CSV table of C-alpha atoms in Angstrom, one decimal:
chain,number,residue,atom,x,y,z
A,1,MET,CA,0.1,-0.3,-0.5
A,2,VAL,CA,0.9,2.9,-0.9
A,3,THR,CA,0.1,6.5,1.2
A,4,VAL,CA,0.3,10.2,0.3
A,5,ASN,CA,-0.1,12.4,2.9
A,6,ALA,CA,-1.6,16.0,1.7
A,7,MET,CA,-2.2,16.7,5.5
A,8,GLY,CA,-2.1,20.9,5.1
A,9,ASP,CA,-1.8,21.4,1.3
A,10,LYS,CA,-3.5,23.5,-0.7
A,11,CYS,CA,-5.5,22.9,-4.2
A,12,PRO,CA,-3.6,21.8,-6.5
A,13,VAL,CA,-1.2,20.3,-4.4
A,14,PRO,CA,-2.9,16.8,-3.4
A,15,VAL,CA,-3.9,16.1,-6.9
A,16,ILE,CA,-0.3,16.3,-7.8
A,17,LYS,CA,1.0,13.9,-5.2
A,18,THR,CA,-1.8,11.3,-5.4
A,19,LYS,CA,-1.0,12.0,-9.5
A,20,LYS,CA,3.2,11.2,-9.2
A,21,ALA,CA,1.9,7.7,-7.2
A,22,LEU,CA,-0.5,6.9,-9.7
A,23,ASP,CA,2.9,7.5,-12.3
A,24,ALA,CA,5.2,5.3,-11.0
A,25,LEU,CA,3.5,2.6,-10.2
A,26,THR,CA,4.1,-0.9,-11.5
A,27,ALA,CA,0.8,-3.2,-10.5
A,28,PRO,CA,-2.4,-3.1,-9.1
A,29,GLU,CA,-1.8,-1.7,-6.1
A,30,THR,CA,-4.2,0.6,-3.3
A,31,ILE,CA,-2.8,4.3,-2.8
A,32,GLU,CA,-4.6,6.0,0.7
A,33,VAL,CA,-4.7,9.4,0.4
A,34,LEU,CA,-4.8,12.1,3.4
A,35,VAL,CA,-6.4,15.5,3.5
A,36,ASP,CA,-7.3,17.8,6.0
A,37,ASN,CA,-10.4,19.2,4.2
A,38,GLU,CA,-13.5,18.3,1.4
A,39,THR,CA,-12.5,20.6,-1.3
A,40,ALA,CA,-9.0,17.5,-1.6
A,41,VAL,CA,-11.3,15.0,-0.9
A,42,ALA,CA,-13.7,15.9,-4.4
A,43,ASN,CA,-10.5,16.8,-6.5
A,44,VAL,CA,-8.6,13.8,-5.6
A,45,THR,CA,-11.7,11.9,-6.5
A,46,LYS,CA,-12.4,13.3,-9.5
A,47,MET,CA,-8.4,12.7,-10.5
A,48,ALA,CA,-9.0,9.2,-9.6
A,49,GLN,CA,-11.8,8.2,-11.3
A,50,SER,CA,-10.6,9.5,-14.1
A,51,THR,CA,-8.2,6.9,-14.6
A,52,GLY,CA,-11.0,3.7,-13.4
A,53,ALA,CA,-9.7,3.3,-10.3
A,54,THR,CA,-12.4,3.2,-7.9
A,55,VAL,CA,-12.2,5.0,-5.1
A,56,THR,CA,-13.8,4.8,-1.4
A,57,GLN,CA,-13.9,7.9,1.3
A,58,GLU,CA,-13.9,7.6,4.5
A,59,LYS,CA,-13.7,10.8,7.1
A,60,LEU,CA,-11.5,9.9,9.7
A,61,GLY,CA,-12.7,13.0,12.6
A,62,GLU,CA,-12.5,16.7,12.4
A,63,ASP,CA,-11.0,18.6,9.2
A,64,GLU,CA,-9.2,15.2,8.7
A,65,TYR,CA,-10.6,12.3,5.4
A,66,LYS,CA,-8.8,8.9,3.8
A,67,VAL,CA,-9.4,8.8,-0.2
A,68,THR,CA,-8.4,4.5,-0.7
A,69,ILE,CA,-7.9,4.5,-4.4
A,70,GLN,CA,-7.3,0.8,-5.7
A,71,ALA,CA,-5.6,1.6,-9.0
A,72,LEU,CA,-6.0,-1.2,-11.7
A,73,ALA,CA,-1.8,-2.7,-13.9
A,74,GLY,CA,-0.6,-0.5,-15.8
A,75,GLU,CA,-3.1,2.6,-14.0
A,76,GLY,CA,0.1,5.4,-13.3
A,77,SER,CA,1.0,5.2,-16.5
A,78,GLN,CA,-2.1,7.0,-18.1
A,79,THR,CA,-2.2,11.3,-18.4
A,80,ALA,CA,-5.5,12.3,-16.3
A,81,PRO,CA,-7.4,14.8,-18.5
A,82,ALA,CA,-6.5,17.9,-17.6
A,83,GLY,CA,-8.7,19.6,-15.7
A,84,ALA,CA,-8.4,16.9,-13.3
A,85,VAL,CA,-5.6,18.2,-12.2
A,86,CYS,CA,-6.6,22.6,-12.9
A,87,ASP,CA,-8.4,24.2,-15.4
A,88,CYS,CA,-5.5,26.4,-16.1
A,89,VAL,CA,-2.4,23.4,-16.8
A,90,PRO,CA,-1.4,24.6,-20.3
A,91,THR,CA,0.7,22.1,-22.3
A,92,GLY,CA,2.6,22.2,-25.8
A,93,ASP,CA,3.2,24.8,-27.4
A,94,THR,CA,0.3,27.2,-25.6
A,95,VAL,CA,1.8,30.7,-23.6
A,96,VAL,CA,0.3,31.3,-20.9
A,97,VAL,CA,-0.8,34.5,-20.2
A,98,ILE,CA,-1.1,36.2,-16.7
A,99,SER,CA,-2.4,40.0,-16.3
A,100,SER,CA,-2.9,39.6,-12.7
A,101,ASP,CA,-1.8,38.8,-9.3
A,102,LYS,CA,-4.9,36.9,-8.1
A,103,MET,CA,-7.1,34.7,-9.7
A,104,GLY,CA,-11.2,35.6,-10.5
A,105,SER,CA,-12.4,38.3,-8.5
A,106,GLY,CA,-14.4,39.2,-4.7
A,107,ASN,CA,-12.4,37.0,-1.8
A,108,ASP,CA,-8.6,38.8,-2.8
A,109,GLU,CA,-6.7,36.7,-0.4
A,110,LEU,CA,-8.4,33.3,-2.1
A,111,GLY,CA,-7.1,35.1,-5.7
A,112,LYS,CA,-3.6,35.1,-4.4
A,113,VAL,CA,-3.2,31.7,-3.3
A,114,LEU,CA,-5.8,30.4,-6.7
A,115,ILE,CA,-3.1,31.6,-9.0
A,116,LYS,CA,-0.1,30.7,-6.6
A,117,GLY,CA,-1.7,26.7,-6.8
A,118,CYS,CA,-2.5,27.0,-11.2
A,119,ILE,CA,1.6,28.6,-11.6
A,120,PHE,CA,3.2,25.4,-8.4
A,121,ALA,CA,1.2,23.0,-11.1
A,122,ILE,CA,2.1,24.6,-13.9
A,123,THR,CA,5.7,23.2,-12.3
A,124,GLN,CA,4.4,19.8,-12.1
A,125,LEU,CA,3.4,19.6,-16.3
A,126,ASP,CA,5.6,16.5,-17.6
A,127,GLU,CA,5.7,18.8,-20.8
A,128,LEU,CA,5.7,23.2,-19.2
A,129,PRO,CA,4.3,25.3,-21.3
A,130,LYS,CA,6.1,27.5,-24.3
A,131,LYS,CA,6.7,31.5,-22.8
A,132,MET,CA,4.8,32.4,-20.1
A,133,ILE,CA,3.6,36.5,-19.8
A,134,PHE,CA,2.9,38.5,-17.2
A,135,TYR,CA,1.6,42.2,-17.6
A,136,ASN,CA,-0.2,44.9,-15.4
A,137,GLY,CA,-0.9,42.9,-12.0
A,138,GLY,CA,0.7,40.0,-13.5
A,139,ALA,CA,3.9,40.7,-13.6
A,140,LYS,CA,4.0,41.6,-9.5
A,141,ILE,CA,4.1,37.6,-9.6
A,142,THR,CA,7.5,38.5,-11.2
A,143,CYS,CA,9.0,40.1,-7.9
A,144,GLU,CA,11.5,39.6,-5.2
A,145,GLY,CA,8.3,38.7,-2.2
A,146,SER,CA,6.2,37.1,-4.6
A,147,ASP,CA,4.8,33.6,-3.2
A,148,SER,CA,5.8,32.3,-6.4
A,149,LEU,CA,8.6,33.4,-7.4
A,150,GLU,CA,10.5,30.1,-6.2
A,151,ASP,CA,7.6,28.4,-8.6
A,152,LEU,CA,9.0,30.5,-11.6
A,153,LYS,CA,12.9,30.0,-11.2
A,154,ASN,CA,11.6,26.2,-11.1
A,155,LEU,CA,9.8,27.1,-15.0
A,156,GLU,CA,12.4,29.0,-16.0
């Protein structure tokens, strides 16, 4: 059995960790994913089901959940649909254009967490985007002190 500890990780990290565990499989295996919120449970479940795996969920306690994935032989080599990880994840010759330091409107703090998660998700792709362009408020993400600066340096 493989255990993925994603406690305290924000989306899309639990999905990315689980996808990496699936990709590493060479035979049928059970993967247990530990998370601390219902959104992560839903996202991990959706991604795992998209590979054909059987998935069960269990609430272990307050802010503690377990997603159990019964992965099939060779399943780790399958690729989940792009939207299963993050709707903003590009591949191939894609050019990513970011014009704001947050994603969406309404709650600015949530928007900053979402754009950081999206940039991190891009760093985990097998095939990176061809270019990334940052302008207007998006240029702030490339400056010293940005929460995403380390991820951008890794992409570089």
